XYZ file of C-alpha atoms in Angstrom:
521
model
C -0.040 -0.227 -0.033
C 1.381 3.394 -1.184
C 1.902 6.429 1.502
C -0.811 8.829 1.200
C -0.294 12.687 0.900
C 2.048 14.113 3.612
C -0.953 16.194 4.920
C -3.314 12.964 5.288
C -0.353 11.172 6.879
C 0.317 13.906 9.383
C -3.426 14.594 10.399
C -4.053 10.676 10.695
C -0.675 10.329 12.636
C -1.866 13.132 15.099
C -5.361 11.593 15.455
C -3.694 8.104 16.148
C -1.155 9.627 18.440
C -4.145 11.424 20.761
C -5.622 7.988 20.959
C -2.567 6.403 21.919
C -1.499 8.908 24.584
C -5.188 8.695 26.213
C -5.350 4.805 25.943
C -1.958 4.532 27.589
C -2.320 7.445 30.031
C -5.912 8.054 30.547
C -5.616 10.805 33.299
C -2.796 12.699 31.171
C -3.125 16.212 32.879
C -3.573 18.372 29.566
C -6.616 16.058 28.876
C -7.893 13.918 31.596
C -11.068 12.468 29.838
C -10.125 8.802 30.186
C -9.660 5.755 27.461
C -13.179 5.564 26.302
C -13.671 9.262 25.417
C -9.985 9.343 23.927
C -10.754 6.561 21.553
C -14.135 8.264 20.474
C -11.858 11.547 20.049
C -9.622 9.784 17.574
C -12.360 8.261 15.666
C -13.797 11.648 15.568
C -10.719 13.106 14.387
C -10.152 10.768 11.682
C -13.599 11.705 9.992
C -12.968 15.301 10.447
C -9.606 15.391 9.199
C -10.726 13.446 5.897
C -8.485 10.589 6.530
C -11.490 8.490 6.051
C -15.381 9.048 5.311
C -18.131 8.492 7.621
C -19.323 5.277 6.039
C -15.828 3.844 6.262
C -15.816 4.737 9.950
C -19.003 2.859 10.379
C -17.798 -0.258 8.256
C -14.699 -0.300 10.262
C -16.550 -1.169 13.536
C -16.366 -4.978 13.875
C -19.838 -6.001 15.218
C -18.984 -9.783 15.621
C -16.222 -8.932 18.027
C -18.526 -6.545 20.199
C -21.335 -9.031 20.062
C -18.866 -11.806 21.422
C -17.383 -9.462 24.093
C -21.221 -8.275 25.188
C -22.347 -11.965 25.374
C -19.306 -13.260 27.467
C -19.621 -10.179 30.074
C -23.409 -11.041 30.695
C -22.507 -14.713 31.009
C -19.824 -13.623 33.498
C -22.341 -11.512 35.475
C -24.585 -14.481 35.925
C -21.796 -16.886 36.893
C -20.887 -14.564 39.599
C -24.536 -14.404 40.915
C -24.438 -18.155 40.776
C -21.423 -18.259 43.263
C -18.762 -19.476 40.734
C -16.201 -16.999 41.952
C -16.991 -17.756 45.476
C -16.231 -21.495 44.820
C -12.873 -20.410 43.048
C -12.298 -18.394 46.538
C -12.943 -21.606 48.527
C -10.388 -23.400 46.208
C -7.735 -21.012 47.331
C -8.302 -21.264 50.763
C -9.060 -24.865 51.408
C -6.438 -26.718 53.437
C -3.634 -24.404 52.501
C -0.142 -25.645 53.502
C 1.603 -22.314 53.526
C 2.726 -19.699 51.418
C 4.272 -21.512 48.490
C 1.017 -23.807 48.217
C -0.944 -20.571 48.231
C 1.139 -18.921 45.740
C 0.750 -21.994 43.461
C -3.096 -22.195 43.881
C -3.289 -18.590 42.987
C -1.567 -19.227 39.806
C -3.874 -22.271 38.951
C -7.066 -20.646 39.844
C -5.898 -17.281 37.951
C -5.049 -18.970 34.879
C -8.278 -21.251 34.858
C -10.796 -18.447 35.549
C -9.194 -16.068 33.055
C -9.432 -18.930 30.404
C -13.038 -19.056 30.816
C -14.133 -15.476 32.084
C -11.512 -13.106 30.687
C -8.371 -11.952 32.411
C -9.745 -8.507 33.390
C -12.867 -10.107 35.028
C -10.774 -12.543 37.010
C -8.614 -10.095 38.210
C -11.448 -7.627 39.260
C -12.885 -10.467 41.390
C -10.065 -12.077 43.107
C -7.683 -9.164 43.713
C -9.172 -8.082 47.340
C -9.875 -11.821 48.383
C -6.260 -12.742 47.763
C -4.953 -9.568 49.517
C -7.093 -10.913 52.484
C -5.793 -14.342 52.213
C -2.314 -13.030 52.584
C -2.849 -10.499 55.246
C -4.649 -13.140 57.410
C -1.511 -15.443 56.994
C 1.030 -12.755 57.469
C 2.705 -13.203 54.174
C 3.807 -10.362 51.872
C 1.025 -9.543 49.040
C 3.364 -8.705 46.295
C 4.194 -12.300 45.232
C 0.567 -13.174 45.343
C -0.612 -10.042 43.320
C 2.138 -10.655 40.762
C 0.817 -14.310 40.651
C -2.485 -13.180 39.945
C -1.933 -10.605 37.437
C 0.804 -12.788 35.392
C -1.159 -16.196 35.424
C -4.301 -14.342 34.453
C -2.631 -12.968 31.450
C -1.004 -16.440 30.640
C -4.186 -18.364 31.234
C -6.430 -16.243 28.873
C -4.073 -16.933 25.991
C -5.651 -20.544 25.910
C -9.177 -19.490 24.610
C -10.784 -17.055 22.208
C -12.827 -15.558 24.906
C -9.917 -15.263 27.358
C -8.938 -11.695 26.372
C -9.971 -8.985 23.924
C -7.402 -9.579 21.557
C -7.906 -13.155 21.278
C -11.498 -12.293 20.471
C -10.301 -9.990 17.488
C -7.793 -12.863 16.303
C -10.738 -15.414 16.352
C -13.225 -13.342 14.418
C -10.724 -12.169 12.043
C -8.649 -15.280 11.336
C -11.747 -17.673 11.107
C -9.960 -20.021 13.365
C -12.427 -22.409 15.090
C -12.646 -22.488 18.798
C -11.235 -25.998 19.180
C -8.459 -25.383 16.744
C -7.444 -22.340 18.641
C -7.437 -23.871 22.083
C -5.777 -27.240 20.995
C -3.027 -25.086 19.102
C -2.259 -23.063 22.064
C -2.963 -24.904 24.941
C 0.393 -26.783 25.517
C 2.148 -23.441 25.476
C -0.361 -21.931 28.114
C 0.251 -24.811 30.347
C 3.713 -24.919 30.045
C 3.855 -21.227 30.269
C 1.925 -21.199 33.511
C 3.946 -23.828 35.170
C 7.070 -21.904 34.231
C 5.609 -18.582 35.468
C 4.887 -20.051 38.857
C 8.499 -21.692 39.064
C 9.780 -18.245 38.341
C 7.660 -16.594 41.146
C 8.616 -19.413 43.762
C 12.423 -18.942 43.074
C 12.150 -15.276 43.268
C 10.230 -14.891 46.532
C 11.110 -18.424 47.992
C 12.619 -16.645 51.244
C 9.939 -14.363 51.677
C 7.438 -17.395 51.656
C 9.426 -19.222 53.654
C 10.108 -16.775 56.569
C 9.661 -18.109 60.096
C 6.886 -15.471 61.214
C 4.920 -16.382 58.048
C 5.143 -20.060 58.850
C 4.052 -19.601 62.215
C 0.746 -18.170 61.496
C 0.163 -19.905 58.073
C -3.169 -21.826 58.709
C -5.952 -22.909 56.569
C -8.264 -19.908 55.929
C -11.707 -20.767 57.520
C -13.805 -20.263 54.235
C -16.627 -18.482 56.542
C -14.040 -15.829 57.352
C -13.438 -14.613 53.884
C -16.547 -15.891 52.083
C -19.627 -13.973 53.435
C -17.922 -10.651 53.108
C -16.267 -11.517 49.707
C -19.880 -12.495 48.364
C -21.184 -9.044 49.333
C -18.386 -6.903 48.216
C -17.012 -8.651 44.923
C -19.861 -7.220 43.030
C -18.119 -6.817 39.872
C -18.533 -5.406 36.422
C -16.437 -7.334 33.867
C -13.362 -5.880 32.387
C -13.903 -2.429 34.168
C -12.810 -0.745 37.223
C -15.790 1.579 37.159
C -17.625 -0.070 40.041
C -14.295 0.204 42.448
C -15.710 2.856 44.533
C -19.090 1.166 44.886
C -17.387 -1.837 46.180
C -15.473 -0.038 48.616
C -18.437 1.988 49.970
C -20.347 -1.388 50.275
C -17.482 -2.974 52.275
C -17.203 0.080 54.365
C -21.112 0.005 55.090
C -20.635 -3.626 55.950
C -17.909 -3.097 58.204
C -19.805 -0.288 60.182
C -23.083 -2.367 60.542
C -20.575 -5.215 61.920
C -19.191 -2.843 64.333
C -22.411 -1.662 65.381
C -23.792 -5.170 65.928
C -20.830 -6.024 67.853
C -21.438 -3.234 70.136
C -25.144 -3.956 70.666
C -24.856 -7.499 71.250
C -21.733 -7.047 73.485
C -22.007 -9.632 76.242
C -22.467 -8.247 79.948
C -19.211 -8.081 81.905
C -19.414 -9.283 85.642
C -18.037 -6.969 88.412
C -14.566 -7.924 89.009
C -13.886 -9.116 92.634
C -10.242 -10.077 92.144
C -10.960 -13.807 91.332
C -10.340 -14.308 87.472
C -11.569 -17.754 87.535
C -14.941 -16.476 89.331
C -15.167 -13.731 86.837
C -14.834 -15.949 83.910
C -17.435 -18.439 85.238
C -19.913 -15.709 86.167
C -19.516 -14.355 82.677
C -20.182 -17.845 81.250
C -23.240 -18.434 83.351
C -24.453 -15.029 82.618
C -24.139 -15.804 78.843
C -25.791 -18.999 79.235
C -28.657 -17.529 81.117
C -29.170 -14.887 78.417
C -29.193 -17.766 75.750
C -31.765 -19.362 77.883
C -33.888 -16.500 78.417
C -33.452 -15.972 74.744
C -34.717 -19.414 73.836
C -37.499 -18.906 76.046
C -38.704 -15.769 74.502
C -38.215 -17.335 70.950
C -40.298 -20.245 71.916
C -42.993 -18.027 73.377
C -42.899 -15.888 70.190
C -43.257 -18.966 68.116
C -46.330 -20.143 70.446
C -47.873 -16.671 69.960
C -47.219 -16.701 66.245
C -47.520 -19.767 64.469
C -46.986 -18.512 61.100
C -43.146 -18.818 61.893
C -43.280 -22.402 61.181
C -44.552 -21.540 57.588
C -41.607 -19.664 57.048
C -39.277 -22.661 58.212
C -41.042 -24.756 55.612
C -40.590 -22.202 52.969
C -36.565 -22.118 53.575
C -35.800 -25.468 51.951
C -38.036 -24.654 49.264
C -35.925 -21.260 48.474
C -32.624 -23.371 48.847
C -33.715 -25.884 46.340
C -35.134 -23.293 43.961
C -31.608 -21.316 44.257
C -29.512 -24.800 43.854
C -31.822 -25.593 40.761
C -31.115 -21.925 39.309
C -27.441 -22.066 40.020
C -27.227 -25.476 38.214
C -28.967 -24.334 35.177
C -26.475 -21.234 35.017
C -23.577 -23.735 34.752
C -25.462 -26.088 32.409
C -25.814 -23.090 30.041
C -22.675 -21.803 30.411
C -21.233 -25.343 29.753
C -23.445 -25.549 26.739
C -22.072 -22.192 25.340
C -18.488 -23.970 25.607
C -19.618 -26.784 23.787
C -21.088 -24.631 21.061
C -17.719 -22.941 20.758
C -16.018 -26.052 20.506
C -18.389 -27.349 17.684
C -17.380 -24.550 15.628
C -20.642 -22.816 15.763
C -20.707 -19.006 15.348
C -18.867 -17.445 18.384
C -20.734 -14.087 18.686
C -24.114 -15.851 18.316
C -23.387 -18.590 20.708
C -22.337 -16.101 23.465
C -25.170 -13.896 22.694
C -27.700 -16.956 22.886
C -26.290 -18.065 26.271
C -26.489 -14.457 27.828
C -30.305 -14.194 26.521
C -30.952 -17.949 27.782
C -29.737 -16.695 31.387
C -31.726 -13.593 31.282
C -34.861 -15.447 30.610
C -34.224 -18.053 32.944
C -33.692 -15.400 35.842
C -37.402 -14.569 35.182
C -36.840 -10.984 36.397
C -35.821 -7.460 35.222
C -32.548 -7.843 33.718
C -31.654 -4.068 33.994
C -29.417 -4.819 37.374
C -27.277 -7.500 35.568
C -27.159 -5.532 32.180
C -25.905 -2.428 34.103
C -22.852 -4.362 35.124
C -21.920 -5.029 31.591
C -18.882 -2.671 30.780
C -20.456 -0.259 28.046
C -17.539 1.986 28.121
C -15.600 -0.840 27.084
C -17.545 -1.487 24.028
C -17.526 2.096 23.209
C -13.531 2.081 23.558
C -13.505 -0.802 21.116
C -15.672 1.029 18.437
C -13.562 4.174 18.740
C -10.572 2.192 18.440
C -11.642 0.262 15.703
C -12.079 3.410 13.508
C -9.187 5.155 14.795
C -6.867 2.096 13.991
C -8.259 1.682 10.738
C -7.994 5.600 9.896
C -4.166 5.090 10.836
C -4.078 2.131 8.243
C -5.118 4.249 5.673
C -2.345 6.363 6.038
C 0.147 3.898 4.656
C 2.646 4.011 7.803
C 1.858 0.364 9.148
C 2.106 -1.216 5.618
C 5.479 0.713 5.101
C 6.703 -0.493 8.442
C 5.530 -4.107 7.695
C 7.193 -3.944 4.372
C 10.519 -2.900 5.854
C 10.158 -5.730 8.656
C 8.702 -8.770 6.621
C 11.663 -10.011 5.188
C 13.291 -10.211 8.324
C 9.972 -11.568 10.248
C 8.898 -14.588 8.122
C 7.648 -17.487 10.461
C 9.302 -20.080 8.259
C 12.771 -19.480 10.036
C 13.780 -19.515 13.672
C 15.228 -15.949 13.316
C 11.984 -14.864 11.595
C 9.926 -16.005 14.500
C 12.089 -14.088 17.198
C 12.251 -10.840 15.197
C 8.397 -11.107 14.941
C 8.117 -12.050 18.617
C 10.129 -8.950 19.698
C 8.138 -6.579 17.138
C 4.987 -7.808 18.779
C 6.552 -7.518 22.170
C 7.479 -3.975 21.742
C 4.535 -2.677 20.073
C 2.045 -4.502 22.637
C 3.810 -2.531 25.442
C 3.959 0.870 23.475
C 0.831 0.917 21.728
C -1.239 -1.913 23.865
C -1.912 -5.175 22.660
C -5.397 -4.811 20.948
C -4.224 -2.128 18.488
C -1.170 -4.167 17.845
C -3.479 -7.020 16.489
C -5.450 -4.839 14.646
C -2.322 -3.171 13.173
C -0.364 -6.367 12.291
C -2.612 -9.185 12.107
C -3.995 -9.103 8.725
C -0.340 -8.168 7.254
C 1.293 -11.121 9.384
C -1.105 -13.683 8.110
C -0.959 -12.617 4.483
C 2.887 -12.968 4.750
C 2.491 -16.450 6.150
C -0.066 -17.754 3.964
C 2.215 -17.320 1.006
C 4.216 -20.123 2.779
C 1.446 -22.546 3.620
C -2.314 -22.543 5.183
C -0.577 -24.113 8.229
C 1.933 -21.329 8.377
C -0.839 -18.904 8.459
C -2.788 -20.537 11.215
C 0.575 -20.616 13.203
C 0.937 -16.967 12.628
C -2.423 -15.921 13.964
C -1.555 -18.272 17.184
C 1.755 -16.761 17.525
C 0.302 -13.239 17.324
C -2.249 -14.468 20.075
C 0.339 -15.799 22.399
C 2.985 -13.045 22.210
C 0.634 -10.191 22.604
C -1.074 -11.463 25.503
C 2.229 -12.738 27.643
C 3.544 -9.258 26.458
C 1.418 -7.983 29.089
C 3.187 -9.259 31.843
C 6.428 -7.253 30.733
C 5.366 -4.102 32.450
C 2.751 -2.731 34.734
C 1.401 -0.673 31.804
C 1.278 -4.051 29.395
C -2.212 -4.793 30.112
C -5.514 -3.744 31.750
C -5.316 -6.917 33.970
C -2.207 -5.501 35.666
C -3.499 -2.121 36.027
C -6.629 -3.428 37.690
C -4.800 -5.587 40.305
C -2.619 -2.581 41.043
C -5.668 -0.330 41.558
C -7.615 -2.673 43.457
C -4.906 -3.252 45.690
C -3.896 0.403 45.923
C -7.610 1.375 46.882
C -8.587 -1.548 49.083
C -9.488 0.141 52.681
C -8.528 -2.865 55.012
C -5.700 -4.398 52.949
C -4.088 -1.505 50.966
C -0.765 -2.250 49.026
C 1.133 -0.549 46.528
C 2.581 -2.370 43.662
C 5.020 -0.065 41.865
C 6.048 0.045 38.259
C 9.651 -1.083 38.912
C 8.705 -3.869 41.418
C 6.484 -5.247 38.600
C 9.317 -4.925 35.880
C 11.842 -6.668 38.213
C 9.518 -9.746 37.755
C 7.985 -9.183 34.708
C 10.767 -8.377 32.229
C 12.547 -11.608 32.651
C 9.471 -13.970 33.163
C 8.028 -12.502 30.030
C 11.035 -13.295 27.704
C 11.415 -16.674 29.237
C 7.449 -17.794 28.922
C 7.207 -16.318 25.769
C 10.215 -18.120 24.470
C 9.250 -21.553 25.760
C 5.642 -21.101 24.519
C 6.831 -20.238 20.831
C 8.431 -23.751 20.792
C 4.941 -25.560 21.705
C 2.510 -23.622 19.402
C 1.452 -25.784 16.473
C -1.608 -25.705 14.072
C -3.973 -28.509 14.108
């Protein structure tokens, strides 16, 4: 593709530059309007500057990707209501055997959850839960936060629904769900194991500290579970509800505090005999319990309708269990449909609407948890990236790199991977996929159809794992960082350089090992 006139190239580059700055630094002082507004601004400027027409802008919006993203968000909301993430939390804390065991569990749960529910959703739901477990066991939060963010990114590479760039690749490439999974799954499994091993090597001494071992005990599910079920009302792939979570948690804390003041047991007057005091206190509490039982029994005699409520409780529990089972079955049906090669967007939307109908109530509260700003961000990004493509700059860049980045040679794969790593951390992974995807695939298609599929899988793997290189590499990293920093009870600041110390070597190692295992089927 030839370069456009100089004025058009300059205006298109300026519009894309504004989009890039606001996408990477959403709170930039001179224009703190955020990522979504910055994306729409870049799209508008592409049309106003004449880089593309309005009709071309509309055509650039990829509706199948938006439909797939919307459907998976709705399904994630209903899975959260069905306590799926509470069960994942139980898996983390059940019979834990120290810091190393907890770190490995964090890696496994994060990788598994992100493959099925997207990496951003996984990080939104699990960050504060993991902070609580680390604090309760007197363990440093940093290794567990790094494990959550990095494993979520690696695990999300395994499926087309694991992260936004995979959605783009799956739709644009036409690769079936099953072919995508089986082609990249070996790299994901080995990459997750290697990532966990690197974390253990780096933080072995901190996780083996004596003060940590003394207090590391299995965390009772009830200690964390009740509070988390209420506080982790998340919206997939967004941090817009973070403040409401904290307000909800603070209200619960204040309520618990007030209840503890109201129901504080009566302390007997001390006469210097500790044993007598304790005995009197126990008898007073027992007496209060007996009087309470007498009052309740009397109330039941006076109000026989309480027995009806007791009979209704098992019925409500049975209905709740049946509803949760149906949610899991519908989600499993969606995954089966995807594996069978049915249309991914309509499979996800069908599952979402089936869950809405099954719920049999106003769907507005659940639909409000969908991240519509993220969908708008994608709309603006599609237009902005397509406009930048029309300037000819990406094509010129690829024409220069193509002879050195062909995937039929080991050196070409290495150079291509380095380009993807660099652009994913500079321009973010989704724009990188939009800019390079079709060009890399066309170059590989000249070799063989299998090479074309391999090129798409390599792009998916490298652009996803590249998110672990720096704190700004992926939205999942930023979600973990912000959730941890804003946590009122368990706050922790994960700095850019502390993340880079782990992220840089781990990303290079995991990426290199994964490239050896990616094969098209």
